[in-house]
Short mmCIF file of N, CA and C in Angstrom, two decimals:
data_model
loop_
_atom_site.label_atom_id
_atom_site.label_comp_id
_atom_site.label_asym_id
_atom_site.label_seq_id
_atom_site.Cartn_x
_atom_site.Cartn_y
_atom_site.Cartn_z
N MET A 1 -122.51 -20.20 -8.89
CA MET A 1 -123.05 -20.45 -8.81
C MET A 1 -124.32 -21.27 -7.47
N LYS A 2 -125.41 -20.35 -7.69
CA LYS A 2 -126.23 -20.53 -6.13
C LYS A 2 -126.79 -22.11 -6.80
N ASP A 3 -127.02 -23.49 -5.85
CA ASP A 3 -127.52 -24.05 -6.44
C ASP A 3 -129.20 -23.17 -5.98
N PRO A 4 -129.84 -24.28 -6.81
CA PRO A 4 -131.45 -23.76 -6.69
C PRO A 4 -132.53 -24.19 -6.79
N ARG A 5 -131.89 -25.18 -6.22
CA ARG A 5 -132.66 -25.94 -5.10
C ARG A 5 -132.44 -25.46 -3.26
N CYS A 6 -134.29 -26.94 -2.84
CA CYS A 6 -133.91 -26.42 -1.76
C CYS A 6 -132.95 -26.59 -1.22
N THR A 7 -132.63 -25.70 -0.20
CA THR A 7 -131.29 -25.74 0.76
C THR A 7 -131.15 -26.93 0.93
N TRP A 8 -131.79 -27.37 1.90
CA TRP A 8 -131.88 -28.85 2.50
C TRP A 8 -131.63 -30.08 1.19
N CYS A 9 -131.18 -29.83 0.17
CA CYS A 9 -130.45 -30.19 -0.36
C CYS A 9 -129.51 -30.54 -0.20
N HIS A 10 -128.36 -31.79 -0.30
CA HIS A 10 -126.79 -31.35 -0.79
C HIS A 10 -126.41 -31.92 -1.14
N SER A 11 -125.35 -32.02 -1.40
CA SER A 11 -124.93 -33.00 -3.20
C SER A 11 -124.60 -34.34 -2.91
N ASP A 12 -125.03 -34.62 -1.79
CA ASP A 12 -125.61 -36.20 -2.46
C ASP A 12 -126.21 -36.76 -2.90
N PRO A 13 -125.86 -37.09 -4.38
CA PRO A 13 -126.07 -37.75 -5.76
C PRO A 13 -127.63 -38.80 -5.02
N LEU A 14 -127.67 -39.31 -3.94
CA LEU A 14 -129.17 -39.45 -3.65
C LEU A 14 -130.35 -38.94 -3.10
N TYR A 15 -129.51 -37.48 -2.55
CA TYR A 15 -130.50 -36.49 -2.13
C TYR A 15 -131.27 -35.72 -2.82
N ILE A 16 -129.53 -35.33 -4.00
CA ILE A 16 -130.42 -34.85 -5.32
C ILE A 16 -131.81 -35.79 -6.75
N GLN A 17 -131.82 -37.00 -6.00
CA GLN A 17 -132.31 -37.66 -6.89
C GLN A 17 -133.58 -37.58 -6.74
N TYR A 18 -133.93 -37.56 -5.30
CA TYR A 18 -135.37 -37.45 -4.34
C TYR A 18 -135.66 -36.20 -4.17
N HIS A 19 -134.72 -35.24 -4.27
CA HIS A 19 -135.21 -33.97 -4.10
C HIS A 19 -135.97 -33.83 -5.50
N ASP A 20 -135.30 -34.13 -6.10
CA ASP A 20 -135.71 -33.17 -7.34
C ASP A 20 -136.83 -34.65 -8.19
N ASN A 21 -136.74 -35.39 -7.60
CA ASN A 21 -137.45 -35.94 -8.85
C ASN A 21 -139.20 -37.49 -8.07
N GLU A 22 -139.09 -37.14 -6.64
CA GLU A 22 -140.77 -37.86 -5.25
C GLU A 22 -140.48 -37.17 -4.60
N TRP A 23 -140.14 -35.54 -3.93
CA TRP A 23 -140.31 -35.20 -2.57
C TRP A 23 -141.51 -34.14 -3.42
N GLY A 24 -142.05 -33.59 -2.67
CA GLY A 24 -143.21 -33.68 -2.75
C GLY A 24 -144.37 -33.24 -4.17
N VAL A 25 -143.85 -34.48 -5.04
CA VAL A 25 -144.64 -35.54 -5.90
C VAL A 25 -145.99 -36.25 -5.44
N PRO A 26 -147.19 -35.51 -5.88
CA PRO A 26 -148.25 -36.12 -5.25
C PRO A 26 -148.68 -37.36 -5.62
N THR A 27 -148.38 -38.61 -4.39
CA THR A 27 -148.18 -39.73 -4.82
C THR A 27 -149.95 -40.12 -3.93
N HIS A 28 -150.09 -41.35 -5.01
CA HIS A 28 -151.56 -42.05 -5.01
C HIS A 28 -151.66 -43.14 -4.40
N ASP A 29 -150.26 -43.78 -4.61
CA ASP A 29 -149.97 -45.33 -5.02
C ASP A 29 -150.02 -45.95 -3.49
N ASP A 30 -150.70 -46.75 -3.08
CA ASP A 30 -150.99 -47.07 -2.58
C ASP A 30 -149.63 -48.14 -1.49
N LYS A 31 -148.79 -48.34 -2.33
CA LYS A 31 -147.38 -49.30 -2.48
C LYS A 31 -146.55 -48.26 -1.76
N THR A 32 -146.41 -47.34 -2.40
CA THR A 32 -145.15 -46.07 -1.77
C THR A 32 -145.50 -45.22 -1.37
N LEU A 33 -147.45 -45.51 -0.43
CA LEU A 33 -147.40 -44.38 0.13
C LEU A 33 -147.30 -45.51 1.80
N PHE A 34 -147.48 -46.83 1.48
CA PHE A 34 -146.35 -47.92 2.50
C PHE A 34 -145.10 -47.36 2.47
N GLU A 35 -144.23 -48.39 1.49
CA GLU A 35 -143.04 -47.56 1.62
C GLU A 35 -142.40 -46.32 2.61
N PHE A 36 -143.01 -44.66 2.01
CA PHE A 36 -142.79 -44.24 2.65
C PHE A 36 -143.21 -44.16 4.30
N LEU A 37 -144.52 -44.59 4.67
CA LEU A 37 -144.84 -45.05 5.81
C LEU A 37 -144.04 -45.25 6.87
N ILE A 38 -143.56 -46.64 6.19
CA ILE A 38 -142.59 -47.40 7.09
C ILE A 38 -140.76 -46.08 7.12
N LEU A 39 -140.82 -45.61 6.30
CA LEU A 39 -139.59 -45.27 6.05
C LEU A 39 -139.05 -43.48 6.82
N GLU A 40 -140.46 -43.05 6.86
CA GLU A 40 -140.68 -42.04 7.64
C GLU A 40 -140.66 -42.33 9.00
N GLY A 41 -141.18 -43.31 9.64
CA GLY A 41 -140.80 -43.82 10.34
C GLY A 41 -139.34 -44.02 11.09
N ALA A 42 -138.69 -45.17 10.37
CA ALA A 42 -137.64 -45.57 10.72
C ALA A 42 -136.64 -44.27 10.43
N GLN A 43 -137.06 -43.20 9.81
CA GLN A 43 -136.15 -42.08 10.28
C GLN A 43 -136.35 -40.63 11.69
N ALA A 44 -136.61 -41.32 12.02
CA ALA A 44 -137.45 -41.02 13.42
C ALA A 44 -136.46 -40.56 14.46
N GLY A 45 -135.61 -39.26 14.87
CA GLY A 45 -134.22 -39.08 15.04
C GLY A 45 -132.90 -38.91 14.89
N LEU A 46 -133.28 -39.61 13.67
CA LEU A 46 -132.40 -39.99 12.45
C LEU A 46 -132.26 -38.41 11.06
N SER A 47 -130.88 -38.60 9.97
CA SER A 47 -131.19 -37.64 8.77
C SER A 47 -131.57 -38.80 8.13
N TRP A 48 -132.58 -37.64 7.15
CA TRP A 48 -133.42 -38.17 5.66
C TRP A 48 -132.21 -39.02 5.12
N ILE A 49 -130.45 -38.58 5.27
CA ILE A 49 -130.59 -39.04 4.31
C ILE A 49 -129.43 -40.81 4.47
N THR A 50 -129.80 -41.09 6.07
CA THR A 50 -129.89 -42.23 6.38
C THR A 50 -130.30 -42.87 6.40
N ILE A 51 -131.80 -42.85 5.80
CA ILE A 51 -132.44 -43.64 5.86
C ILE A 51 -132.44 -43.73 4.35
N LEU A 52 -131.76 -42.67 2.72
CA LEU A 52 -132.26 -42.80 1.73
C LEU A 52 -131.38 -44.49 1.62
N LYS A 53 -129.99 -44.19 2.30
CA LYS A 53 -129.13 -44.67 1.91
C LYS A 53 -129.46 -46.12 2.06
N ARG A 54 -130.36 -46.55 3.38
CA ARG A 54 -130.64 -47.37 4.06
C ARG A 54 -131.87 -47.69 2.69
N ARG A 55 -132.39 -47.58 1.70
CA ARG A 55 -133.74 -47.29 1.27
C ARG A 55 -133.46 -49.47 0.49
N GLU A 56 -133.04 -49.77 0.01
CA GLU A 56 -132.69 -50.64 -0.64
C GLU A 56 -132.77 -52.17 0.29
N GLY A 57 -131.74 -51.86 1.48
CA GLY A 57 -132.38 -52.74 2.90
C GLY A 57 -133.55 -52.81 2.89
N TYR A 58 -134.10 -51.22 3.25
CA TYR A 58 -136.16 -51.54 3.49
C TYR A 58 -136.86 -52.67 2.68
N ARG A 59 -136.10 -52.84 1.49
CA ARG A 59 -136.72 -52.86 0.77
C ARG A 59 -137.06 -54.01 0.63
N ASN A 60 -135.42 -54.80 1.26
CA ASN A 60 -135.06 -56.21 1.23
C ASN A 60 -135.73 -56.86 2.28
N ALA A 61 -135.41 -55.97 3.29
CA ALA A 61 -136.28 -56.62 4.97
C ALA A 61 -137.57 -56.42 5.01
N PHE A 62 -138.62 -55.78 3.76
CA PHE A 62 -140.04 -55.24 4.56
C PHE A 62 -140.43 -56.07 2.29
N HIS A 63 -140.22 -57.30 2.44
CA HIS A 63 -141.18 -57.84 1.53
C HIS A 63 -140.89 -56.41 0.25
N ASP A 64 -140.22 -55.92 -0.21
CA ASP A 64 -140.34 -54.77 -0.94
C ASP A 64 -141.41 -54.83 -0.34
N PHE A 65 -142.03 -53.86 0.52
CA PHE A 65 -143.02 -52.37 0.83
C PHE A 65 -144.61 -54.18 0.98
N ASP A 66 -144.24 -55.28 0.75
CA ASP A 66 -145.55 -55.66 -0.01
C ASP A 66 -146.06 -55.87 1.86
N VAL A 67 -147.56 -54.31 1.88
CA VAL A 67 -147.94 -54.50 3.38
C VAL A 67 -148.75 -55.88 3.68
N GLU A 68 -149.31 -56.66 3.05
CA GLU A 68 -149.68 -57.90 3.32
C GLU A 68 -148.50 -58.85 3.79
N LYS A 69 -146.94 -58.92 3.25
CA LYS A 69 -146.22 -59.52 3.73
C LYS A 69 -146.04 -59.26 5.02
N VAL A 70 -145.87 -57.92 5.42
CA VAL A 70 -145.05 -57.12 6.52
C VAL A 70 -146.21 -57.20 7.40
N ALA A 71 -147.13 -57.01 7.18
CA ALA A 71 -148.18 -57.64 8.57
C ALA A 71 -148.48 -59.14 8.99
N ARG A 72 -148.10 -60.40 7.93
CA ARG A 72 -148.00 -60.97 8.62
C ARG A 72 -146.14 -61.45 9.13
N MET A 73 -146.09 -60.54 9.67
CA MET A 73 -144.06 -60.87 10.36
C MET A 73 -144.40 -61.23 11.99
N LYS A 74 -143.97 -62.03 12.45
CA LYS A 74 -143.14 -62.46 12.97
C LYS A 74 -142.79 -62.16 14.14
N GLU A 75 -142.77 -62.72 15.60
CA GLU A 75 -140.84 -62.17 16.21
C GLU A 75 -139.84 -62.70 15.29
N GLN A 76 -139.79 -63.75 15.09
CA GLN A 76 -138.76 -64.97 14.24
C GLN A 76 -138.13 -63.85 13.19
N ASP A 77 -139.54 -63.02 12.77
CA ASP A 77 -138.94 -62.04 11.93
C ASP A 77 -138.33 -60.17 12.34
N ILE A 78 -138.46 -60.13 13.42
CA ILE A 78 -137.79 -59.25 14.19
C ILE A 78 -136.99 -59.39 14.92
N GLU A 79 -136.61 -60.63 15.32
CA GLU A 79 -135.12 -60.93 15.42
C GLU A 79 -133.55 -60.68 14.40
N ARG A 80 -134.54 -61.45 13.09
CA ARG A 80 -133.35 -61.89 11.82
C ARG A 80 -133.14 -60.07 11.98
N LEU A 81 -134.33 -59.41 11.91
CA LEU A 81 -134.40 -58.29 11.23
C LEU A 81 -132.98 -56.83 11.77
N LEU A 82 -133.34 -57.73 13.56
CA LEU A 82 -132.49 -57.22 14.34
C LEU A 82 -130.74 -57.32 13.99
N GLN A 83 -130.80 -57.96 13.67
CA GLN A 83 -129.03 -58.12 12.98
C GLN A 83 -129.34 -58.01 11.51
N ASP A 84 -130.14 -57.25 11.14
CA ASP A 84 -129.81 -57.11 9.26
C ASP A 84 -129.47 -55.04 8.79
N THR A 85 -128.30 -55.61 8.96
CA THR A 85 -127.44 -53.97 8.36
C THR A 85 -128.23 -53.50 7.94
N GLY A 86 -128.91 -53.97 7.58
CA GLY A 86 -129.15 -53.33 6.01
C GLY A 86 -130.06 -51.67 5.91
N ILE A 87 -130.20 -52.20 7.42
CA ILE A 87 -131.76 -50.99 8.18
C ILE A 87 -131.49 -51.36 8.84
N ILE A 88 -132.03 -49.38 9.84
CA ILE A 88 -131.73 -49.28 11.23
C ILE A 88 -132.15 -50.31 12.08
N ARG A 89 -131.41 -50.87 13.41
CA ARG A 89 -132.01 -52.13 14.24
C ARG A 89 -132.22 -51.40 15.17
N ASN A 90 -133.46 -51.59 15.46
CA ASN A 90 -133.90 -50.70 16.11
C ASN A 90 -135.49 -51.65 17.19
N ARG A 91 -135.67 -52.12 17.31
CA ARG A 91 -136.73 -53.33 17.80
C ARG A 91 -138.21 -52.32 18.18
N LEU A 92 -138.16 -51.54 18.41
CA LEU A 92 -139.41 -50.47 18.32
C LEU A 92 -139.87 -50.30 16.90
N LYS A 93 -139.39 -49.46 16.21
CA LYS A 93 -139.82 -49.26 15.32
C LYS A 93 -139.05 -50.78 14.03
N ILE A 94 -138.78 -52.02 13.99
CA ILE A 94 -139.13 -52.45 12.86
C ILE A 94 -140.97 -53.39 13.58
N LYS A 95 -141.24 -52.97 15.34
CA LYS A 95 -142.48 -53.28 15.93
C LYS A 95 -143.98 -52.60 15.34
N SER A 96 -143.08 -51.19 15.07
CA SER A 96 -143.84 -50.34 13.82
C SER A 96 -143.97 -50.49 12.43
N ALA A 97 -143.37 -51.09 12.24
CA ALA A 97 -144.12 -50.90 10.54
C ALA A 97 -144.52 -52.30 10.55
N ILE A 98 -144.84 -52.83 11.35
CA ILE A 98 -144.87 -54.42 11.00
C ILE A 98 -146.69 -54.28 12.08
N LYS A 99 -147.42 -53.25 12.62
CA LYS A 99 -148.36 -52.68 13.56
C LYS A 99 -148.90 -51.68 12.35
N ASN A 100 -148.20 -50.65 11.98
CA ASN A 100 -148.75 -50.14 10.85
C ASN A 100 -149.29 -50.77 9.72
N ALA A 101 -148.42 -51.86 9.01
CA ALA A 101 -149.17 -52.82 7.77
C ALA A 101 -150.40 -52.69 8.20
N ASN A 102 -150.20 -53.92 9.23
CA ASN A 102 -151.81 -54.35 9.74
C ASN A 102 -153.20 -53.18 10.49
N ALA A 103 -152.24 -51.67 10.90
CA ALA A 103 -153.26 -50.13 10.75
C ALA A 103 -153.75 -50.58 9.40
N PHE A 104 -152.88 -50.19 8.30
CA PHE A 104 -152.65 -50.19 7.08
C PHE A 104 -153.98 -50.49 6.22
N ILE A 105 -153.72 -51.90 6.18
CA ILE A 105 -154.79 -53.11 6.16
C ILE A 105 -156.37 -52.81 5.92
N LYS A 106 -156.24 -52.05 7.70
CA LYS A 106 -157.67 -51.92 7.86
C LYS A 106 -158.48 -50.76 7.03
N VAL A 107 -157.64 -49.69 7.42
CA VAL A 107 -157.15 -48.52 6.78
C VAL A 107 -158.42 -48.52 4.81
N GLN A 108 -156.93 -49.83 4.40
CA GLN A 108 -157.50 -49.39 2.89
C GLN A 108 -158.37 -50.26 2.86
N GLN A 109 -159.27 -51.55 4.19
CA GLN A 109 -160.56 -51.95 4.10
C GLN A 109 -161.53 -51.09 3.83
N GLU A 110 -161.43 -49.84 4.97
CA GLU A 110 -162.84 -48.44 5.17
C GLU A 110 -162.67 -47.87 4.92
N PHE A 111 -161.88 -47.10 3.61
CA PHE A 111 -162.06 -46.73 2.84
C PHE A 111 -161.42 -46.39 1.68
N ALA A 112 -161.55 -48.17 0.35
CA ALA A 112 -160.89 -48.37 0.01
C ALA A 112 -159.57 -48.25 -0.57
N SER A 113 -158.96 -47.61 0.10
CA SER A 113 -157.39 -46.95 -0.82
C SER A 113 -157.21 -46.20 0.99
N PHE A 114 -156.06 -46.44 0.84
CA PHE A 114 -154.84 -45.71 1.85
C PHE A 114 -155.09 -44.21 1.22
N SER A 115 -154.45 -45.05 -0.22
CA SER A 115 -154.30 -43.01 -0.43
C SER A 115 -156.32 -42.06 -0.18
N GLN A 116 -157.14 -43.08 0.18
CA GLN A 116 -158.42 -42.41 -0.27
C GLN A 116 -158.35 -41.75 1.23
N TYR A 117 -157.99 -42.55 1.97
CA TYR A 117 -158.00 -42.08 3.38
C TYR A 117 -156.86 -40.90 3.68
N LEU A 118 -155.25 -40.86 2.73
CA LEU A 118 -155.03 -40.00 3.34
C LEU A 118 -155.24 -38.89 2.58
N TRP A 119 -155.53 -38.49 1.65
CA TRP A 119 -155.84 -37.79 0.95
C TRP A 119 -157.27 -36.63 1.65
N SER A 120 -157.39 -37.84 2.48
CA SER A 120 -158.62 -36.84 2.41
C SER A 120 -158.59 -35.40 3.72
N PHE A 121 -157.23 -35.16 4.35
CA PHE A 121 -156.63 -34.72 5.37
C PHE A 121 -155.99 -33.03 4.12
N VAL A 122 -156.80 -33.04 3.63
CA VAL A 122 -156.30 -32.10 2.86
C VAL A 122 -157.45 -31.88 1.17
N ASP A 123 -158.40 -32.63 1.72
CA ASP A 123 -159.18 -32.56 1.09
C ASP A 123 -158.93 -33.31 -0.92
N HIS A 124 -158.23 -34.03 -0.44
CA HIS A 124 -157.85 -34.26 -2.10
C HIS A 124 -156.86 -34.05 -3.09
N GLN A 125 -156.60 -32.47 -2.54
CA GLN A 125 -155.70 -31.47 -2.91
C GLN A 125 -155.02 -31.11 -2.40
N PRO A 126 -153.17 -31.23 -3.09
CA PRO A 126 -152.09 -30.61 -2.43
C PRO A 126 -152.14 -29.58 -2.46
N ILE A 127 -151.73 -29.44 -1.06
CA ILE A 127 -151.57 -27.90 0.13
C ILE A 127 -150.51 -27.54 -1.47
N ILE A 128 -150.47 -26.12 -1.44
CA ILE A 128 -149.87 -25.71 -2.29
C ILE A 128 -149.04 -24.43 -1.32
N ASN A 129 -148.00 -24.77 -0.69
CA ASN A 129 -147.18 -23.23 0.03
C ASN A 129 -146.52 -22.06 -0.93
N HIS A 130 -146.09 -21.35 -1.18
CA HIS A 130 -144.82 -20.06 -1.13
C HIS A 130 -143.72 -19.80 -0.35
N ARG A 131 -142.63 -21.27 0.22
CA ARG A 131 -141.75 -21.26 0.80
C ARG A 131 -140.69 -19.59 0.25
N GLN A 132 -140.06 -18.84 0.58
CA GLN A 132 -139.38 -17.64 0.16
C GLN A 132 -138.33 -18.52 0.57
N THR A 133 -138.19 -19.03 1.60
CA THR A 133 -136.99 -19.62 2.48
C THR A 133 -137.49 -20.69 3.29
N MET A 134 -136.26 -21.84 3.67
CA MET A 134 -136.68 -22.80 4.93
C MET A 134 -137.27 -23.23 6.16
N SER A 135 -136.37 -21.94 6.22
CA SER A 135 -136.91 -21.00 7.60
C SER A 135 -138.56 -20.95 8.12
N GLU A 136 -139.28 -20.48 6.98
CA GLU A 136 -141.08 -20.80 7.09
C GLU A 136 -141.49 -22.29 6.62
N VAL A 137 -141.29 -22.34 6.19
CA VAL A 137 -140.74 -24.65 6.88
C VAL A 137 -141.38 -24.62 8.08
N PRO A 138 -142.74 -24.79 8.12
CA PRO A 138 -142.81 -25.75 10.05
C PRO A 138 -142.72 -26.87 10.00
N ALA A 139 -142.95 -27.14 11.39
CA ALA A 139 -142.10 -29.01 11.70
C ALA A 139 -143.20 -29.31 11.18
N THR A 140 -144.76 -29.26 12.04
CA THR A 140 -145.81 -30.04 11.74
C THR A 140 -147.35 -28.29 11.90
N THR A 141 -148.45 -28.92 11.39
CA THR A 141 -149.29 -27.65 11.42
C THR A 141 -151.15 -28.28 11.38
N GLU A 142 -151.59 -27.72 12.04
CA GLU A 142 -152.93 -27.72 12.20
C GLU A 142 -153.23 -29.29 11.81
N VAL A 143 -153.68 -29.56 10.43
CA VAL A 143 -153.08 -30.73 9.72
C VAL A 143 -152.26 -31.81 9.39
N SER A 144 -151.73 -31.45 10.04
CA SER A 144 -150.24 -32.52 10.57
C SER A 144 -150.84 -33.12 12.15
N ASP A 145 -151.24 -32.75 12.71
CA ASP A 145 -152.03 -32.10 13.66
C ASP A 145 -153.05 -33.49 14.26
N ARG A 146 -153.66 -32.76 13.55
CA ARG A 146 -154.94 -33.82 12.75
C ARG A 146 -155.03 -35.13 12.07
N MET A 147 -153.90 -35.36 11.23
CA MET A 147 -153.87 -36.53 10.66
C MET A 147 -152.99 -37.61 11.39
N SER A 148 -151.88 -36.80 12.70
CA SER A 148 -151.04 -37.72 13.52
C SER A 148 -152.27 -38.41 14.65
N LYS A 149 -152.92 -37.25 15.47
CA LYS A 149 -154.12 -38.31 15.90
C LYS A 149 -155.24 -38.53 15.31
N ASP A 150 -155.59 -38.73 13.95
CA ASP A 150 -156.18 -39.80 13.79
C ASP A 150 -155.78 -41.15 13.32
N MET A 151 -154.22 -41.16 13.37
CA MET A 151 -153.84 -42.26 13.16
C MET A 151 -153.58 -42.93 14.01
N LYS A 152 -152.90 -42.75 15.09
CA LYS A 152 -152.08 -42.82 16.41
C LYS A 152 -154.18 -44.03 17.24
N LYS A 153 -154.98 -43.08 16.20
CA LYS A 153 -156.47 -43.40 16.78
C LYS A 153 -156.33 -44.63 16.20
N ARG A 154 -156.33 -45.27 14.85
CA ARG A 154 -156.21 -46.32 14.10
C ARG A 154 -155.47 -47.43 14.57
N GLY A 155 -154.55 -46.78 15.22
CA GLY A 155 -153.14 -48.22 16.04
C GLY A 155 -152.64 -47.68 15.24
N PHE A 156 -152.00 -46.71 14.03
CA PHE A 156 -150.53 -46.61 14.35
C PHE A 156 -149.54 -45.54 15.59
N SER A 157 -148.42 -46.28 15.38
CA SER A 157 -146.64 -45.88 15.63
C SER A 157 -146.19 -45.33 14.96
N PHE A 158 -145.65 -44.15 15.93
CA PHE A 158 -144.61 -43.82 14.56
C PHE A 158 -144.92 -42.53 13.86
N VAL A 159 -146.20 -42.02 14.75
CA VAL A 159 -146.94 -41.31 13.26
C VAL A 159 -146.87 -39.99 14.19
N GLY A 160 -146.17 -39.33 15.24
CA GLY A 160 -146.31 -38.05 15.42
C GLY A 160 -146.53 -36.99 14.91
N SER A 161 -146.96 -36.07 15.39
CA SER A 161 -147.76 -34.66 13.79
C SER A 161 -146.07 -33.92 13.36
N THR A 162 -144.82 -34.20 13.46
CA THR A 162 -144.00 -33.90 12.78
C THR A 162 -143.48 -35.20 11.48
N ILE A 163 -143.72 -36.02 12.63
CA ILE A 163 -143.19 -37.91 11.01
C ILE A 163 -144.60 -37.39 10.55
N CYS A 164 -145.79 -37.32 10.58
CA CYS A 164 -146.61 -36.64 9.35
C CYS A 164 -146.68 -35.22 8.42
N TYR A 165 -145.69 -34.67 8.97
CA TYR A 165 -145.73 -33.08 8.12
C TYR A 165 -144.26 -34.00 7.45
N ALA A 166 -143.52 -34.12 7.64
CA ALA A 166 -142.87 -34.91 6.77
C ALA A 166 -143.16 -36.16 5.82
N TYR A 167 -144.00 -36.45 6.31
CA TYR A 167 -145.42 -38.15 5.43
C TYR A 167 -145.97 -37.35 3.83
N MET A 168 -146.49 -35.97 5.13
CA MET A 168 -147.21 -35.17 3.91
C MET A 168 -145.90 -34.62 2.40
N GLN A 169 -145.43 -33.99 3.21
CA GLN A 169 -144.09 -33.60 1.84
C GLN A 169 -144.32 -34.45 1.18
N SER A 170 -143.03 -35.68 1.89
CA SER A 170 -142.34 -36.60 0.55
C SER A 170 -143.72 -36.93 -0.64
N MET A 171 -144.31 -37.52 0.11
CA MET A 171 -146.02 -37.29 -0.84
C MET A 171 -146.91 -37.03 -1.37
N GLY A 172 -146.43 -35.81 -1.60
CA GLY A 172 -146.81 -34.73 -2.53
C GLY A 172 -148.00 -33.82 -1.65
N LEU A 173 -148.83 -34.01 -0.52
CA LEU A 173 -149.63 -33.42 -0.11
C LEU A 173 -149.90 -32.04 0.44
N VAL A 174 -148.79 -32.07 0.45
CA VAL A 174 -148.29 -30.90 1.00
C VAL A 174 -146.78 -30.34 -0.56
N ASN A 175 -147.01 -28.63 -0.88
CA ASN A 175 -145.54 -28.75 -1.38
C ASN A 175 -144.75 -27.53 -0.73
N ASP A 176 -143.72 -28.48 -0.30
CA ASP A 176 -142.70 -26.93 0.53
C ASP A 176 -141.63 -26.74 0.15
N HIS A 177 -141.85 -27.21 -1.53
CA HIS A 177 -140.32 -26.63 -2.32
C HIS A 177 -140.07 -25.51 -2.27
N LEU A 178 -139.14 -24.46 -2.23
CA LEU A 178 -138.85 -23.03 -2.82
C LEU A 178 -139.33 -22.53 -3.90
N VAL A 179 -140.34 -21.37 -3.81
CA VAL A 179 -140.84 -20.66 -5.18
C VAL A 179 -139.32 -20.88 -5.86
N SER A 180 -138.69 -20.26 -5.22
CA SER A 180 -136.78 -20.38 -6.11
C SER A 180 -136.43 -21.94 -7.06
N CYS A 181 -137.41 -22.50 -6.60
CA CYS A 181 -136.19 -23.94 -6.81
C CYS A 181 -137.02 -24.42 -8.04
N PRO A 182 -136.46 -24.91 -8.82
CA PRO A 182 -137.31 -25.33 -10.49
C PRO A 182 -138.33 -27.05 -9.96
N SER A 183 -137.98 -27.55 -9.09
CA SER A 183 -139.29 -28.35 -8.25
C SER A 183 -140.18 -27.85 -7.93
N PHE A 184 -140.31 -27.01 -6.90
CA PHE A 184 -142.16 -26.46 -6.99
C PHE A 184 -142.72 -26.01 -7.81
N ALA A 185 -142.27 -25.56 -9.48
CA ALA A 185 -143.52 -25.74 -10.55
C ALA A 185 -143.67 -27.02 -11.48
N ASP A 186 -142.95 -27.85 -10.97
CA ASP A 186 -143.06 -29.01 -11.82
C ASP A 186 -144.14 -29.60 -10.66
N CYS A 187 -144.15 -29.20 -9.03
CA CYS A 187 -144.48 -30.08 -8.48
C CYS A 187 -146.57 -29.77 -8.73
N CYS A 188 -146.06 -28.45 -8.55
CA CYS A 188 -147.23 -27.38 -9.39
C CYS A 188 -148.16 -28.54 -10.35
N GLU A 189 -147.47 -28.49 -11.41
CA GLU A 189 -148.24 -28.85 -12.58
C GLU A 189 -148.55 -30.82 -12.16
N ARG A 190 -147.69 -31.07 -11.22
CA ARG A 190 -148.74 -32.63 -11.08
C ARG A 190 -149.39 -32.58 -10.59
N SER A 191 -149.63 -31.40 -9.94
CA SER A 191 -151.48 -31.57 -8.78
C SER A 191 -152.56 -32.12 -9.36
#
């Protein structure tokens, strides 16, 4: 029998848990939004399962995604993290996490929360697509282009349009579950 889940969700239990319980679920919690901003940036050029397998390592390395603590990380922290096998040991990505923490805090100060800022790109309502196949899912959209441009202007890095669209999908700003997937209706109900 064919698995009704989205075709990118393979048999790995981490993928299945993430697909069924997180991907596409509208998220407004700033801590979770910061976590996935870091994880999506780390994923650039890699598979998502590579990041999911290191999620605990990222949680440990980046102070349980406490944005204030990450923003205060210094060069000695970067050097320590470059030796940490629990994360992707890429200097640019580690520095980006710290840079993005500082930009994230500035956005929180300006908009009262990062969630308010982020969700403004979709008028505070998830975009619900009705995809039949994964080939219909774009890598970028006009909204992700606009988000990327604005985030870069605000000092964020590793926020190209493709990363922004993946971030929108993961945080539920857009529902790209296939209509045949049980999670499609579940995410619609949570909107």
